[in-house]
Amino acid sequence: GNSVTQMEGPVTLSEEAFLTINCTYTATGYPSLFWYVQYPGEGLQLLLKATKADDKGSNKGFEATYRKETTSFHLEKGSVQVSDSAVYFCALSDRNTGFQKLVFGTGTRLLVSP
Amino acid sequence: SQTIHQWPATLVQPVGSPLSLECTVEGTSNPNLYWYRQAAGRGLQLLFYSVGIGQISSEVPQNLSASRPQDRQFILSSKKLLLSDSGFYLCAWSRENQPQHFGDGTRLSIL
């Protein structure tokens, strides 16, 4: 079945450091890939997405590239801020199901200190 | 624009009591609706989804049930809560193959 694997957290960084959160997936068909962010006490917000191989999703300085050859969708940001502290979820949606059912990774907590 | 509302935001219930969490969506019609649970320190687990009024699909066997009495209303229920039902419950909606949009969640604590 479909699955998403994320790096274990927490990831602890100083402000302005470079961020990478790894995500790899297993899927049949041609999935769409997503990163969601959850700030403390809130629901999930869509951060970025990519729908086909080599697509790059970007938003708020975050980027992720859909790599079919390595089945990866790593999240990156060049300079993190304290306000980026949150839990980040990688997810996939397999369009072959005919219905959008998201499969989530376990989430990676990011802590950014001043 | 579309909005999604969940309530209550926080709920503390004794073991064995009933449960009703409500989710409504505004600004769209015939959305796909979802209930997820996020247990402490774990990822999101899809509990139920619905493609239309009265149409509910369950992803995992459990102590919970869902109903969709109106097009944009999705309710999560239980007749008797268990300790293991504690968690953060999230409702979401989507159209066709568009990304899902989440509510702010309900934190449920069972005593």
PDB file of C-alpha atoms in Angstrom:
ATOM      1  CA  GLY A   1       0.000   0.000   0.000  1.00  0.00           C
ATOM      2  CA  ASN A   2       0.891   3.651  -0.125  1.00  0.00           C
ATOM      3  CA  SER A   3       3.062   5.064   2.628  1.00  0.00           C
ATOM      4  CA  VAL A   4       5.073   8.132   3.581  1.00  0.00           C
ATOM      5  CA  THR A   5       8.215   8.145   5.696  1.00  0.00           C
ATOM      6  CA  GLN A   6       9.526  11.291   7.355  1.00  0.00           C
ATOM      7  CA  MET A   7      12.666  11.915   9.321  1.00  0.00           C
ATOM      8  CA  GLU A   8      12.332  11.670  13.085  1.00  0.00           C
ATOM      9  CA  GLY A   9      12.162  14.890  15.008  1.00  0.00           C
ATOM     10  CA  PRO A  10      12.496  17.189  16.666  1.00  0.00           C
ATOM     11  CA  VAL A  11      14.713  19.201  14.392  1.00  0.00           C
ATOM     12  CA  THR A  12      16.311  21.988  16.391  1.00  0.00           C
ATOM     13  CA  LEU A  13      17.854  24.940  14.549  1.00  0.00           C
ATOM     14  CA  SER A  14      19.000  28.446  15.220  1.00  0.00           C
ATOM     15  CA  GLU A  15      17.345  31.322  13.421  1.00  0.00           C
ATOM     16  CA  GLU A  16      18.624  31.837   9.845  1.00  0.00           C
ATOM     17  CA  ALA A  17      19.899  28.261   9.582  1.00  0.00           C
ATOM     18  CA  PHE A  18      19.196  26.093   6.542  1.00  0.00           C
ATOM     19  CA  LEU A  19      16.397  23.575   6.898  1.00  0.00           C
ATOM     20  CA  THR A  20      15.921  20.171   5.312  1.00  0.00           C
ATOM     21  CA  ILE A  21      13.193  17.762   6.341  1.00  0.00           C
ATOM     22  CA  ASN A  22      13.391  14.471   4.486  1.00  0.00           C
ATOM     23  CA  CYS A  23      10.355  12.715   3.071  1.00  0.00           C
ATOM     24  CA  THR A  24      10.209   9.566   0.978  1.00  0.00           C
ATOM     25  CA  TYR A  25       7.175   7.755  -0.285  1.00  0.00           C
ATOM     26  CA  THR A  26       5.934   4.456  -1.614  1.00  0.00           C
ATOM     27  CA  ALA A  27       2.997   4.513  -3.984  1.00  0.00           C
ATOM     28  CA  THR A  28       1.397   2.752  -6.890  1.00  0.00           C
ATOM     29  CA  GLY A  29       0.314   4.972  -9.706  1.00  0.00           C
ATOM     30  CA  TYR A  30       1.231   8.650  -9.901  1.00  0.00           C
ATOM     31  CA  PRO A  31       0.715  10.407  -6.587  1.00  0.00           C
ATOM     32  CA  SER A  32       0.432  14.068  -5.861  1.00  0.00           C
ATOM     33  CA  LEU A  33       2.670  15.166  -2.990  1.00  0.00           C
ATOM     34  CA  PHE A  34       2.016  17.719  -0.270  1.00  0.00           C
ATOM     35  CA  TRP A  35       3.576  19.400   2.709  1.00  0.00           C
ATOM     36  CA  TYR A  36       1.242  20.530   5.463  1.00  0.00           C
ATOM     37  CA  VAL A  37       2.201  22.612   8.504  1.00  0.00           C
ATOM     38  CA  GLN A  38       0.575  22.527  11.932  1.00  0.00           C
ATOM     39  CA  TYR A  39       1.241  25.405  14.301  1.00  0.00           C
ATOM     40  CA  PRO A  40       0.721  24.743  18.037  1.00  0.00           C
ATOM     41  CA  GLY A  41      -2.913  24.136  18.913  1.00  0.00           C
ATOM     42  CA  GLU A  42      -4.142  24.562  15.361  1.00  0.00           C
ATOM     43  CA  GLY A  43      -5.274  22.452  12.436  1.00  0.00           C
ATOM     44  CA  LEU A  44      -3.203  21.704   9.372  1.00  0.00           C
ATOM     45  CA  GLN A  45      -2.494  24.219   6.643  1.00  0.00           C
ATOM     46  CA  LEU A  46      -1.381  23.340   3.160  1.00  0.00           C
ATOM     47  CA  LEU A  47       2.159  24.644   2.712  1.00  0.00           C
ATOM     48  CA  LEU A  48       2.955  23.500  -0.821  1.00  0.00           C
ATOM     49  CA  LYS A  49       2.241  20.778  -3.323  1.00  0.00           C
ATOM     50  CA  ALA A  50       3.547  19.105  -6.486  1.00  0.00           C
ATOM     51  CA  THR A  51       1.464  17.015  -8.833  1.00  0.00           C
ATOM     52  CA  LYS A  52       3.991  15.433 -11.185  1.00  0.00           C
ATOM     53  CA  ALA A  53       7.628  14.451 -11.415  1.00  0.00           C
ATOM     54  CA  ASP A  54      10.174  17.306 -11.349  1.00  0.00           C
ATOM     55  CA  ASP A  55       7.538  19.805 -10.215  1.00  0.00           C
ATOM     56  CA  LYS A  56       8.761  22.208  -7.529  1.00  0.00           C
ATOM     57  CA  GLY A  57       6.264  23.442  -4.979  1.00  0.00           C
ATOM     58  CA  SER A  58       7.099  26.639  -3.129  1.00  0.00           C
ATOM     59  CA  ASN A  59       5.507  28.928  -0.569  1.00  0.00           C
ATOM     60  CA  LYS A  60       6.695  31.290   2.181  1.00  0.00           C
ATOM     61  CA  GLY A  61      10.336  30.541   1.354  1.00  0.00           C
ATOM     62  CA  PHE A  62       9.846  26.775   1.591  1.00  0.00           C
ATOM     63  CA  GLU A  63      10.503  24.536  -1.408  1.00  0.00           C
ATOM     64  CA  ALA A  64      10.165  20.865  -2.261  1.00  0.00           C
ATOM     65  CA  THR A  65      10.858  19.066  -5.528  1.00  0.00           C
ATOM     66  CA  TYR A  66       9.009  15.934  -6.646  1.00  0.00           C
ATOM     67  CA  ARG A  67      11.782  13.402  -7.358  1.00  0.00           C
ATOM     68  CA  LYS A  68      10.346  10.295  -8.938  1.00  0.00           C
ATOM     69  CA  GLU A  69      13.714   8.579  -9.345  1.00  0.00           C
ATOM     70  CA  THR A  70      14.379   8.717  -5.603  1.00  0.00           C
ATOM     71  CA  THR A  71      10.684   8.744  -4.542  1.00  0.00           C
ATOM     72  CA  SER A  72      11.382  11.785  -2.409  1.00  0.00           C
ATOM     73  CA  PHE A  73       9.857  15.175  -1.636  1.00  0.00           C
ATOM     74  CA  HIS A  74      12.265  16.827   0.791  1.00  0.00           C
ATOM     75  CA  LEU A  75      11.257  20.158   2.329  1.00  0.00           C
ATOM     76  CA  GLU A  76      13.867  22.937   2.345  1.00  0.00           C
ATOM     77  CA  LYS A  77      14.155  26.523   3.475  1.00  0.00           C
ATOM     78  CA  GLY A  78      17.240  28.658   3.158  1.00  0.00           C
ATOM     79  CA  SER A  79      16.812  30.702   6.352  1.00  0.00           C
ATOM     80  CA  VAL A  80      14.373  29.660   9.059  1.00  0.00           C
ATOM     81  CA  GLN A  81      12.658  32.006  11.484  1.00  0.00           C
ATOM     82  CA  VAL A  82      11.364  31.447  15.007  1.00  0.00           C
ATOM     83  CA  SER A  83       7.855  31.696  13.578  1.00  0.00           C
ATOM     84  CA  ASP A  84       8.531  28.578  11.464  1.00  0.00           C
ATOM     85  CA  SER A  85       8.461  26.446  14.620  1.00  0.00           C
ATOM     86  CA  ALA A  86       5.704  23.912  13.964  1.00  0.00           C
ATOM     87  CA  VAL A  87       5.075  20.308  12.988  1.00  0.00           C
ATOM     88  CA  TYR A  88       5.484  19.535   9.288  1.00  0.00           C
ATOM     89  CA  PHE A  89       3.647  16.668   7.614  1.00  0.00           C
ATOM     90  CA  CYS A  90       4.479  15.131   4.276  1.00  0.00           C
ATOM     91  CA  ALA A  91       1.540  13.493   2.503  1.00  0.00           C
ATOM     92  CA  LEU A  92       0.593  11.846  -0.753  1.00  0.00           C
ATOM     93  CA  SER A  93      -2.623  11.467  -2.662  1.00  0.00           C
ATOM     94  CA  ASP A  94      -2.950   8.742  -5.232  1.00  0.00           C
ATOM     95  CA  ARG A  95      -5.183   9.904  -8.020  1.00  0.00           C
ATOM     96  CA  ASN A  96      -5.683   6.345  -9.224  1.00  0.00           C
ATOM     97  CA  THR A  97      -8.033   5.786  -6.327  1.00  0.00           C
ATOM     98  CA  GLY A  98     -10.457   8.139  -8.034  1.00  0.00           C
ATOM     99  CA  PHE A  99     -10.875   9.901  -4.777  1.00  0.00           C
ATOM    100  CA  GLN A 100      -8.456  11.997  -2.825  1.00  0.00           C
ATOM    101  CA  LYS A 101      -7.369  10.020   0.203  1.00  0.00           C
ATOM    102  CA  LEU A 102      -4.315  11.479   1.832  1.00  0.00           C
ATOM    103  CA  VAL A 103      -1.674   9.298   3.408  1.00  0.00           C
ATOM    104  CA  PHE A 104       0.385  11.232   5.954  1.00  0.00           C
ATOM    105  CA  GLY A 105       3.802  10.764   7.409  1.00  0.00           C
ATOM    106  CA  THR A 106       4.151  10.887  11.178  1.00  0.00           C
ATOM    107  CA  GLY A 107       5.206  14.525  11.158  1.00  0.00           C
ATOM    108  CA  THR A 108       8.473  16.266  12.015  1.00  0.00           C
ATOM    109  CA  ARG A 109       8.585  18.882  14.737  1.00  0.00           C
ATOM    110  CA  LEU A 110      10.775  21.902  13.974  1.00  0.00           C
ATOM    111  CA  LEU A 111      12.031  24.089  16.816  1.00  0.00           C
ATOM    112  CA  VAL A 112      13.778  27.329  15.873  1.00  0.00           C
ATOM    113  CA  SER A 113      15.550  29.297  18.571  1.00  0.00           C
ATOM    114  CA  PRO A 114      16.497  33.005  18.385  1.00  0.00           C
TER     115      PRO A 114
ATOM    116  CA  SER B   1     -14.273  31.997  -0.106  1.00  0.00           C
ATOM    117  CA  GLN B   2     -14.640  28.654   1.588  1.00  0.00           C
ATOM    118  CA  THR B   3     -14.389  28.188   5.322  1.00  0.00           C
ATOM    119  CA  ILE B   4     -14.556  25.203   7.619  1.00  0.00           C
ATOM    120  CA  HIS B   5     -15.715  25.301  11.220  1.00  0.00           C
ATOM    121  CA  GLN B   6     -15.233  22.715  13.921  1.00  0.00           C
ATOM    122  CA  TRP B   7     -16.568  22.737  17.441  1.00  0.00           C
ATOM    123  CA  PRO B   8     -16.014  22.525  20.233  1.00  0.00           C
ATOM    124  CA  ALA B   9     -12.326  23.428  20.277  1.00  0.00           C
ATOM    125  CA  THR B  10     -11.720  21.558  23.511  1.00  0.00           C
ATOM    126  CA  LEU B  11     -13.717  18.840  25.224  1.00  0.00           C
ATOM    127  CA  VAL B  12     -13.209  16.863  28.405  1.00  0.00           C
ATOM    128  CA  GLN B  13     -15.461  13.838  28.792  1.00  0.00           C
ATOM    129  CA  PRO B  14     -15.685  10.931  31.242  1.00  0.00           C
ATOM    130  CA  VAL B  15     -15.219   7.359  30.077  1.00  0.00           C
ATOM    131  CA  GLY B  16     -18.496   5.874  28.914  1.00  0.00           C
ATOM    132  CA  SER B  17     -20.127   9.168  28.005  1.00  0.00           C
ATOM    133  CA  PRO B  18     -21.420   9.944  24.486  1.00  0.00           C
ATOM    134  CA  LEU B  19     -19.681  12.188  21.969  1.00  0.00           C
ATOM    135  CA  SER B  20     -20.761  14.510  19.202  1.00  0.00           C
ATOM    136  CA  LEU B  21     -18.297  16.656  17.266  1.00  0.00           C
ATOM    137  CA  GLU B  22     -19.570  18.841  14.486  1.00  0.00           C
ATOM    138  CA  CYS B  23     -17.978  20.189  11.350  1.00  0.00           C
ATOM    139  CA  THR B  24     -19.514  22.506   8.786  1.00  0.00           C
ATOM    140  CA  VAL B  25     -18.200  23.905   5.533  1.00  0.00           C
ATOM    141  CA  GLU B  26     -19.296  27.157   3.931  1.00  0.00           C
ATOM    142  CA  GLY B  27     -18.815  28.582   0.475  1.00  0.00           C
ATOM    143  CA  THR B  28     -18.857  25.361  -1.533  1.00  0.00           C
ATOM    144  CA  SER B  29     -21.278  22.604  -2.444  1.00  0.00           C
ATOM    145  CA  ASN B  30     -20.978  18.826  -2.491  1.00  0.00           C
ATOM    146  CA  PRO B  31     -17.551  18.759  -0.853  1.00  0.00           C
ATOM    147  CA  ASN B  32     -15.719  15.596   0.077  1.00  0.00           C
ATOM    148  CA  LEU B  33     -15.521  15.516   3.860  1.00  0.00           C
ATOM    149  CA  TYR B  34     -13.067  13.769   6.164  1.00  0.00           C
ATOM    150  CA  TRP B  35     -12.482  13.047   9.850  1.00  0.00           C
ATOM    151  CA  TYR B  36      -8.936  12.434  11.067  1.00  0.00           C
ATOM    152  CA  ARG B  37      -7.523  11.653  14.489  1.00  0.00           C
ATOM    153  CA  GLN B  38      -4.088  12.682  15.627  1.00  0.00           C
ATOM    154  CA  ALA B  39      -2.951  10.797  18.710  1.00  0.00           C
ATOM    155  CA  ALA B  40      -0.257  12.357  20.888  1.00  0.00           C
ATOM    156  CA  GLY B  41       3.144  12.155  19.190  1.00  0.00           C
ATOM    157  CA  ARG B  42       1.753  10.389  16.157  1.00  0.00           C
ATOM    158  CA  GLY B  43       0.650  11.236  12.647  1.00  0.00           C
ATOM    159  CA  LEU B  44      -2.826  11.640  11.272  1.00  0.00           C
ATOM    160  CA  GLN B  45      -5.110   8.683  10.826  1.00  0.00           C
ATOM    161  CA  LEU B  46      -8.060   8.916   8.470  1.00  0.00           C
ATOM    162  CA  LEU B  47     -11.173   7.747  10.311  1.00  0.00           C
ATOM    163  CA  PHE B  48     -14.048   8.454   7.913  1.00  0.00           C
ATOM    164  CA  TYR B  49     -14.708  10.115   4.609  1.00  0.00           C
ATOM    165  CA  SER B  50     -17.856  11.067   2.742  1.00  0.00           C
ATOM    166  CA  VAL B  51     -18.524  11.908  -0.896  1.00  0.00           C
ATOM    167  CA  GLY B  52     -22.168  12.900  -0.368  1.00  0.00           C
ATOM    168  CA  ILE B  53     -25.136  13.116   1.976  1.00  0.00           C
ATOM    169  CA  GLY B  54     -25.617   9.863   3.833  1.00  0.00           C
ATOM    170  CA  GLN B  55     -22.523   8.296   2.256  1.00  0.00           C
ATOM    171  CA  ILE B  56     -19.926   7.361   4.840  1.00  0.00           C
ATOM    172  CA  SER B  57     -16.843   5.200   4.436  1.00  0.00           C
ATOM    173  CA  SER B  58     -14.955   3.965   7.467  1.00  0.00           C
ATOM    174  CA  GLU B  59     -11.231   3.479   7.238  1.00  0.00           C
ATOM    175  CA  VAL B  60     -10.598   1.682  10.511  1.00  0.00           C
ATOM    176  CA  PRO B  61     -12.832  -0.313  12.840  1.00  0.00           C
ATOM    177  CA  GLN B  62     -13.370   1.585  16.060  1.00  0.00           C
ATOM    178  CA  ASN B  63     -15.660   2.928  18.687  1.00  0.00           C
ATOM    179  CA  LEU B  64     -16.673   5.928  16.595  1.00  0.00           C
ATOM    180  CA  SER B  65     -19.209   6.610  13.864  1.00  0.00           C
ATOM    181  CA  ALA B  66     -19.820   9.442  11.416  1.00  0.00           C
ATOM    182  CA  SER B  67     -22.872  10.914   9.763  1.00  0.00           C
ATOM    183  CA  ARG B  68     -23.557  13.472   7.070  1.00  0.00           C
ATOM    184  CA  PRO B  69     -27.120  14.710   7.510  1.00  0.00           C
ATOM    185  CA  GLN B  70     -26.643  17.712   5.237  1.00  0.00           C
ATOM    186  CA  ASP B  71     -24.382  18.478   2.293  1.00  0.00           C
ATOM    187  CA  ARG B  72     -21.929  20.561   4.274  1.00  0.00           C
ATOM    188  CA  GLN B  73     -22.273  19.041   7.730  1.00  0.00           C
ATOM    189  CA  PHE B  74     -20.197  16.165   9.042  1.00  0.00           C
ATOM    190  CA  ILE B  75     -20.641  14.754  12.533  1.00  0.00           C
ATOM    191  CA  LEU B  76     -18.401  12.417  14.498  1.00  0.00           C
ATOM    192  CA  SER B  77     -20.111  10.454  17.265  1.00  0.00           C
ATOM    193  CA  SER B  78     -19.686   7.799  19.877  1.00  0.00           C
ATOM    194  CA  LYS B  79     -22.203   6.147  22.180  1.00  0.00           C
ATOM    195  CA  LYS B  80     -19.612   5.302  24.841  1.00  0.00           C
ATOM    196  CA  LEU B  81     -16.185   6.880  24.909  1.00  0.00           C
ATOM    197  CA  LEU B  82     -13.066   4.896  25.738  1.00  0.00           C
ATOM    198  CA  LEU B  83      -9.799   6.209  27.164  1.00  0.00           C
ATOM    199  CA  SER B  84      -8.180   5.360  23.841  1.00  0.00           C
ATOM    200  CA  ASP B  85     -10.483   7.839  22.076  1.00  0.00           C
ATOM    201  CA  SER B  86      -8.447  10.740  23.453  1.00  0.00           C
ATOM    202  CA  GLY B  87      -6.733  12.789  20.796  1.00  0.00           C
ATOM    203  CA  PHE B  88      -6.923  15.705  18.429  1.00  0.00           C
ATOM    204  CA  TYR B  89      -9.727  15.359  15.891  1.00  0.00           C
ATOM    205  CA  LEU B  90      -9.546  17.183  12.609  1.00  0.00           C
ATOM    206  CA  CYS B  91     -12.202  17.695   9.990  1.00  0.00           C
ATOM    207  CA  ALA B  92     -11.251  18.470   6.397  1.00  0.00           C
ATOM    208  CA  TRP B  93     -12.910  19.125   3.063  1.00  0.00           C
ATOM    209  CA  SER B  94     -11.883  19.012  -0.566  1.00  0.00           C
ATOM    210  CA  ARG B  95     -13.297  19.227  -4.075  1.00  0.00           C
ATOM    211  CA  GLU B  96     -12.453  16.658  -6.726  1.00  0.00           C
ATOM    212  CA  ASN B  97      -8.678  16.131  -6.630  1.00  0.00           C
ATOM    213  CA  GLN B  98      -7.877  19.453  -5.035  1.00  0.00           C
ATOM    214  CA  PRO B  99      -5.907  19.652  -1.761  1.00  0.00           C
ATOM    215  CA  GLN B 100      -7.716  19.111   1.491  1.00  0.00           C
ATOM    216  CA  HIS B 101      -8.412  22.046   3.789  1.00  0.00           C
ATOM    217  CA  PHE B 102      -8.498  21.465   7.522  1.00  0.00           C
ATOM    218  CA  GLY B 103     -10.431  22.900  10.421  1.00  0.00           C
ATOM    219  CA  ASP B 104      -8.753  24.031  13.625  1.00  0.00           C
ATOM    220  CA  GLY B 105      -9.444  20.730  15.364  1.00  0.00           C
ATOM    221  CA  THR B 106     -11.030  19.529  18.584  1.00  0.00           C
ATOM    222  CA  ARG B 107      -8.855  18.392  21.454  1.00  0.00           C
ATOM    223  CA  LEU B 108     -10.671  15.569  23.225  1.00  0.00           C
ATOM    224  CA  SER B 109      -9.543  14.375  26.643  1.00  0.00           C
ATOM    225  CA  ILE B 110     -11.157  11.334  28.237  1.00  0.00           C
ATOM    226  CA  LEU B 111     -10.996  11.029  32.011  1.00  0.00           C
TER     227      LEU B 111
END
